[in-house]
Short mmCIF file of C-alpha atoms in Angstrom, two decimals:
data_model
loop_
_atom_site.label_atom_id
_atom_site.label_comp_id
_atom_site.label_asym_id
_atom_site.label_seq_id
_atom_site.Cartn_x
_atom_site.Cartn_y
_atom_site.Cartn_z
CA MET G 731 -119.90 -48.27 -70.88
CA ASN G 732 -118.92 -46.53 -74.07
CA ILE G 733 -118.54 -42.80 -74.92
CA LYS G 734 -120.01 -42.45 -78.39
CA LYS G 735 -119.67 -38.77 -78.66
CA SER G 736 -117.94 -35.85 -76.59
CA ASP G 737 -117.45 -32.16 -76.90
CA VAL G 738 -115.29 -30.19 -74.45
CA LEU G 739 -114.69 -26.49 -74.01
CA CYS G 740 -112.74 -24.43 -71.54
CA CYS G 741 -112.19 -20.81 -72.64
CA GLN G 742 -111.07 -17.75 -70.71
CA GLY G 743 -113.17 -14.78 -70.04
CA SER G 744 -112.21 -11.08 -69.53
CA ALA G 745 -109.93 -11.61 -66.44
CA ARG G 746 -106.30 -12.21 -66.71
CA TYR G 747 -106.40 -16.07 -66.17
CA ASN G 748 -108.60 -18.74 -66.81
CA GLU G 749 -109.70 -20.20 -63.59
CA ASP G 750 -112.08 -22.92 -64.80
CA ILE G 751 -110.75 -26.36 -65.67
CA VAL G 752 -112.40 -29.55 -67.13
CA GLY G 753 -111.40 -33.13 -67.00
CA VAL G 754 -112.61 -36.28 -69.10
CA THR G 755 -111.39 -39.76 -68.53
CA PRO G 756 -112.81 -43.45 -68.96
CA TRP G 757 -113.95 -43.22 -65.29
CA GLY G 758 -115.53 -39.81 -65.25
CA ALA G 759 -115.56 -36.25 -65.97
CA TRP G 760 -115.73 -32.84 -64.15
CA VAL G 761 -116.01 -29.12 -64.46
CA LEU G 762 -114.34 -26.76 -61.89
CA ASP G 763 -114.96 -23.00 -61.79
CA GLY G 764 -112.58 -21.49 -59.47
CA ALA G 765 -112.76 -18.12 -57.47
CA THR G 766 -109.91 -16.13 -55.83
CA GLY G 767 -110.54 -14.38 -52.63
CA LEU G 768 -112.40 -11.22 -52.88
CA ASN G 769 -109.09 -9.25 -51.69
CA ASN G 770 -107.40 -10.56 -54.71
CA LYS G 771 -104.40 -11.91 -52.76
CA ASN G 772 -102.55 -14.75 -54.33
CA LEU G 773 -100.70 -16.46 -51.56
CA VAL G 774 -99.46 -19.70 -53.26
CA ALA G 775 -99.36 -18.84 -56.93
CA LYS G 776 -97.90 -15.82 -58.68
CA ASP G 777 -100.83 -15.64 -61.37
CA SER G 778 -103.98 -16.78 -59.50
CA ASP G 779 -104.74 -18.85 -56.26
CA ALA G 780 -107.96 -19.95 -57.87
CA LYS G 781 -106.15 -21.23 -60.87
CA TRP G 782 -103.75 -23.21 -58.57
CA TYR G 783 -106.74 -24.54 -56.69
CA VAL G 784 -108.67 -26.08 -59.76
CA SER G 785 -105.38 -27.33 -61.06
CA TRP G 786 -104.72 -29.26 -57.94
CA TRP G 787 -108.01 -30.75 -57.98
CA ASN G 788 -107.90 -31.39 -61.76
CA GLU G 789 -104.65 -33.48 -61.02
CA TYR G 790 -106.03 -35.16 -57.98
CA LEU G 791 -109.27 -36.28 -59.77
CA HIS G 792 -107.36 -37.55 -62.91
CA ASN G 793 -105.29 -39.72 -60.51
CA ASN G 794 -107.96 -40.77 -58.04
CA ILE G 795 -111.49 -40.95 -59.78
CA LYS G 796 -110.68 -44.55 -60.87
CA ASN G 797 -110.49 -45.65 -57.19
CA ASP G 798 -113.04 -48.06 -55.71
CA LYS G 799 -114.48 -45.10 -53.71
CA SER G 800 -117.68 -43.02 -53.72
CA LEU G 801 -117.22 -39.51 -55.06
CA LYS G 802 -117.92 -38.33 -51.52
CA ASN G 803 -115.03 -40.25 -50.02
CA ILE G 804 -112.72 -39.18 -52.97
CA MET G 805 -113.59 -35.54 -52.46
CA LEU G 806 -113.40 -35.93 -48.75
CA SER G 807 -109.79 -37.24 -48.90
CA GLY G 808 -108.96 -34.51 -51.42
CA ILE G 809 -110.05 -31.66 -49.04
CA LYS G 810 -107.82 -33.12 -46.31
CA ASP G 811 -104.76 -33.33 -48.77
CA ILE G 812 -105.29 -29.76 -50.52
CA LYS G 813 -105.74 -28.26 -47.04
CA HIS G 814 -102.56 -29.28 -45.89
CA ASP G 815 -100.66 -28.35 -49.02
CA TYR G 816 -102.16 -24.86 -49.07
CA TYR G 817 -101.59 -24.04 -45.42
CA LYS G 818 -98.15 -25.41 -45.58
CA GLN G 819 -97.28 -23.22 -48.35
CA ILE G 820 -98.94 -19.83 -46.89
CA GLY G 821 -96.93 -20.48 -43.65
CA GLU G 822 -96.93 -17.55 -41.36
CA ASN G 823 -99.12 -15.34 -43.41
CA LYS G 824 -102.41 -14.18 -42.07
CA ILE G 825 -105.39 -15.26 -43.93
CA GLU G 826 -109.15 -14.17 -43.60
CA LYS G 827 -112.22 -16.14 -44.92
CA LEU G 828 -112.40 -13.64 -47.79
CA ASP G 829 -108.97 -14.46 -49.03
CA THR G 830 -109.09 -18.28 -49.47
CA PRO G 831 -109.76 -19.67 -52.94
CA SER G 832 -112.76 -21.87 -53.66
CA SER G 833 -114.45 -23.63 -56.59
CA SER G 834 -117.80 -24.72 -57.87
CA ILE G 835 -117.73 -28.33 -59.08
CA SER G 836 -119.96 -30.68 -61.16
CA ILE G 837 -118.49 -34.23 -61.29
CA ILE G 838 -119.72 -37.55 -62.58
CA LYS G 839 -118.21 -41.12 -61.95
CA PHE G 840 -119.06 -43.96 -64.41
CA TYR G 841 -120.02 -47.52 -63.23
CA GLU G 842 -120.97 -50.73 -65.03
CA ASN G 843 -124.77 -50.02 -64.49
CA LYS G 844 -124.87 -46.51 -62.94
CA LEU G 845 -123.65 -43.07 -62.81
CA GLU G 846 -122.80 -41.12 -59.82
CA TYR G 847 -122.98 -37.38 -59.40
CA PHE G 848 -121.52 -34.85 -57.11
CA MET G 849 -121.97 -31.01 -57.17
CA LEU G 850 -120.91 -28.11 -55.16
CA GLY G 851 -121.63 -24.27 -56.04
CA ASP G 852 -122.95 -23.06 -58.96
CA CYS G 853 -121.99 -25.48 -61.81
CA SER G 854 -124.58 -27.47 -63.23
CA ILE G 855 -125.67 -30.91 -64.69
CA HIS G 856 -127.99 -31.74 -67.39
CA LEU G 857 -129.17 -35.12 -67.98
CA GLU G 858 -131.40 -37.06 -70.64
CA TYR G 859 -132.12 -40.57 -70.17
CA ASP G 860 -135.39 -42.68 -70.70
CA GLU G 861 -136.93 -39.85 -72.38
CA ASN G 862 -136.58 -37.74 -69.24
CA THR G 863 -134.44 -34.39 -69.14
CA ILE G 864 -133.24 -33.58 -65.61
CA ILE G 865 -131.39 -30.36 -64.62
CA ILE G 866 -129.17 -30.61 -61.31
CA LYS G 867 -128.32 -27.02 -59.84
CA ASP G 868 -128.02 -25.31 -56.58
CA LYS G 869 -130.58 -22.68 -56.69
CA ILE G 870 -129.42 -21.08 -53.35
CA LEU G 871 -126.42 -19.59 -54.85
CA CYS G 872 -128.23 -18.43 -57.90
CA GLU G 873 -130.70 -16.64 -55.61
CA LEU G 874 -127.94 -15.00 -53.85
CA ASP G 875 -126.44 -13.69 -57.26
CA LYS G 876 -129.82 -12.39 -58.22
CA VAL G 877 -129.90 -10.08 -55.28
CA VAL G 878 -126.68 -8.61 -56.44
CA TYR G 879 -128.07 -8.21 -60.02
CA ASN G 880 -131.29 -6.75 -59.05
CA GLN G 881 -129.39 -4.12 -56.99
CA MET G 882 -127.25 -3.35 -60.05
CA GLU G 883 -130.21 -3.06 -62.25
CA LYS G 884 -131.93 -0.48 -59.96
CA LEU G 885 -128.81 1.80 -59.95
CA PRO G 886 -130.26 5.20 -61.11
CA ASP G 887 -127.31 6.04 -63.38
CA LEU G 888 -126.68 2.51 -64.40
CA ALA G 889 -126.23 3.40 -68.26
CA LYS G 890 -123.73 6.00 -67.48
CA LEU G 891 -121.43 3.77 -65.32
CA SER G 892 -118.39 1.65 -66.15
CA PHE G 893 -118.44 -2.01 -65.27
CA GLU G 894 -116.03 -1.29 -62.32
CA SER G 895 -118.26 1.34 -61.05
CA ILE G 896 -121.32 -0.85 -61.03
CA LYS G 897 -119.45 -3.58 -59.26
CA GLN G 898 -118.10 -1.23 -56.52
CA ARG G 899 -121.84 0.08 -55.73
CA VAL G 900 -122.84 -3.27 -54.79
CA ILE G 901 -119.42 -4.61 -53.30
CA SER G 902 -120.90 -4.65 -49.80
CA THR G 903 -123.79 -7.16 -51.07
CA ILE G 904 -121.04 -9.36 -52.74
CA ILE G 905 -119.00 -9.41 -49.70
CA GLU G 906 -121.99 -10.26 -47.34
CA ASN G 907 -122.83 -13.09 -49.80
CA ARG G 908 -119.31 -14.37 -49.94
CA LEU G 909 -119.17 -14.66 -46.21
CA LYS G 910 -122.15 -16.96 -46.33
CA ARG G 911 -119.88 -19.59 -47.98
CA ASN G 912 -120.25 -22.93 -46.28
CA THR G 913 -122.53 -22.00 -43.76
CA LYS G 914 -126.28 -23.07 -43.06
CA GLU G 915 -127.63 -19.71 -43.88
CA GLY G 916 -125.87 -19.45 -47.02
CA TYR G 917 -124.49 -21.84 -49.59
CA TRP G 918 -121.96 -24.71 -49.98
CA ILE G 919 -118.98 -24.71 -52.28
CA LEU G 920 -115.51 -26.60 -52.61
CA GLU G 921 -112.90 -24.93 -50.28
CA PHE G 922 -111.20 -26.35 -47.32
CA ASP G 923 -114.28 -27.20 -45.20
CA GLU G 924 -114.64 -30.95 -44.98
CA HIS G 925 -118.41 -30.45 -43.80
CA ALA G 926 -119.27 -29.14 -47.11
CA ILE G 927 -118.84 -32.54 -48.71
CA SER G 928 -121.79 -33.80 -46.67
CA GLU G 929 -123.89 -30.84 -47.89
CA ALA G 930 -123.13 -31.43 -51.56
CA ILE G 931 -125.95 -32.40 -54.18
CA HIS G 932 -125.11 -36.13 -54.66
CA GLY G 933 -126.84 -39.10 -55.93
CA GLU G 934 -126.71 -42.16 -58.52
CA ILE G 935 -128.74 -42.97 -61.57
CA TYR G 936 -129.06 -46.63 -62.55
CA ILE G 937 -128.92 -46.89 -66.44
CA ASP G 938 -129.70 -49.72 -68.76
CA LYS G 939 -129.47 -48.30 -72.10
CA GLY G 940 -127.60 -44.88 -72.48
CA ILE G 941 -127.59 -41.38 -71.45
CA LYS G 942 -126.55 -37.80 -72.56
CA LEU G 943 -125.15 -35.30 -70.40
CA MET G 944 -123.71 -31.93 -70.01
CA LEU G 945 -121.53 -30.56 -67.12
CA ALA G 946 -121.14 -26.69 -67.20
CA SER G 947 -119.74 -23.80 -65.45
CA ASP G 948 -122.22 -20.83 -64.91
CA GLY G 949 -120.07 -19.08 -67.52
CA PHE G 950 -121.68 -21.31 -70.01
CA SER G 951 -124.97 -22.13 -68.57
CA CYS G 952 -125.78 -18.43 -68.39
CA ILE G 953 -126.84 -18.46 -72.09
CA SER G 954 -130.05 -20.33 -70.99
CA ASP G 955 -130.38 -19.49 -67.20
CA ARG G 956 -129.57 -15.78 -67.21
CA TYR G 957 -129.57 -14.33 -70.77
CA LYS G 958 -132.55 -16.78 -71.91
CA LEU G 959 -131.17 -17.06 -75.45
CA ILE G 960 -132.01 -20.77 -75.21
CA GLU G 961 -134.57 -22.54 -72.95
CA ASP G 962 -133.07 -24.22 -69.97
CA GLU G 963 -134.68 -27.44 -70.49
CA LYS G 964 -133.38 -27.22 -74.36
CA ILE G 965 -129.83 -26.53 -73.70
CA LEU G 966 -128.70 -30.03 -73.74
CA GLU G 967 -130.51 -30.84 -77.01
CA THR G 968 -129.17 -27.74 -78.66
CA VAL G 969 -125.56 -28.57 -77.56
CA GLU G 970 -125.95 -32.05 -79.12
CA ASN G 971 -127.45 -30.64 -82.12
CA ARG G 972 -125.09 -27.63 -82.88
CA GLY G 973 -122.03 -28.28 -80.95
CA VAL G 974 -120.46 -26.51 -77.90
CA GLY G 975 -118.56 -24.10 -80.09
CA SER G 976 -121.52 -22.82 -81.69
CA ILE G 977 -123.27 -22.17 -78.39
CA TYR G 978 -119.99 -20.41 -76.99
CA ASN G 979 -119.79 -18.06 -80.14
CA GLU G 980 -123.46 -17.16 -79.65
CA LEU G 981 -122.86 -16.56 -76.00
CA ARG G 982 -119.71 -14.42 -76.69
CA ALA G 983 -121.45 -12.29 -79.49
CA PHE G 984 -124.20 -11.50 -77.01
CA GLU G 985 -121.96 -10.54 -74.23
CA GLU G 986 -119.94 -8.30 -76.67
CA LYS G 987 -123.16 -6.31 -77.55
CA ASP G 988 -123.63 -5.68 -73.99
CA PHE G 989 -120.17 -4.94 -73.16
CA SER G 990 -120.85 -2.17 -70.87
CA THR G 991 -123.02 -4.62 -68.74
CA THR G 992 -125.91 -2.52 -68.49
CA LYS G 993 -128.46 -4.55 -70.22
CA PHE G 994 -127.51 -7.60 -68.14
CA PRO G 995 -125.24 -6.42 -65.00
CA ARG G 996 -122.89 -9.18 -64.15
CA PHE G 997 -119.76 -9.90 -62.08
CA LYS G 998 -117.56 -10.12 -65.06
CA ILE G 999 -117.82 -8.61 -68.58
CA LYS G 1000 -116.97 -12.19 -69.89
CA ASP G 1001 -116.77 -14.97 -67.63
CA ASP G 1002 -114.50 -18.10 -68.06
CA CYS G 1003 -116.75 -20.47 -69.85
CA SER G 1004 -116.64 -24.33 -69.67
CA CYS G 1005 -118.75 -27.38 -70.70
CA VAL G 1006 -118.34 -31.16 -71.20
CA TYR G 1007 -120.93 -32.96 -73.16
CA LEU G 1008 -121.06 -36.66 -73.47
CA ASP G 1009 -123.13 -39.27 -75.18
CA ILE G 1010 -122.73 -42.54 -73.21
CA GLU G 1011 -123.67 -45.89 -74.38
CA TYR G 1012 -124.35 -48.73 -71.60
CA ASN G 1013 -124.27 -52.33 -72.80
CA LEU G 1014 -125.42 -54.35 -70.09
#
């Protein structure tokens, strides 16, 4: 396996801290999109528990992805370790389900003749091999988000409201959706629940030539699946031809024009934005 070309981006949005993180190694690559609890409590970090959470996982994956284990086993061991570290630090502090940090994740692992993938949350994986284009994405979480977006769009005085006012009008639905985290009635995401690992989108692709792929947080993929500035099926090809930076600049320019978030209501004015593009050659 040889990485012929790579292009990586991880940029902060409009929030105070970047809660995304990316990693690329000879053994695999990943994108993590962290989320602090809705009550905005930071119990293990001064700045952001979500930033602490994704940083922990980033270090763990750098140290363990080369191990002779499947991604499911690597992630399961990681959840046990981070759960122990987290609850040891919060001590006697009372914590509710809405307070704990979590993260979406898309991750791939390289083998001699195959690629293994693992995904939880609303990150995405785009693959192109043997003249096939495949998009791997959890549509359940996207549909839950869409319910909130539809409520925002139907607000009678939307054009006159500030971003914070728009969000507060639908906060009950946001909380309702967040409480569905890691339940059969809701969606599965990386948190402290070991059962989520068995519910992840997971698989293997056997490769005899090469593969082009893109891992992205929803802050990047929204340019195609939300804003429709690029066709979803064409975003991998567009990133290959134009580069990640060019797509990022187009995305931010579009969001700047809709700074009031009234044309496209959303959870953040500008979300953290991450992408890993790889062109990989397999020499069997």
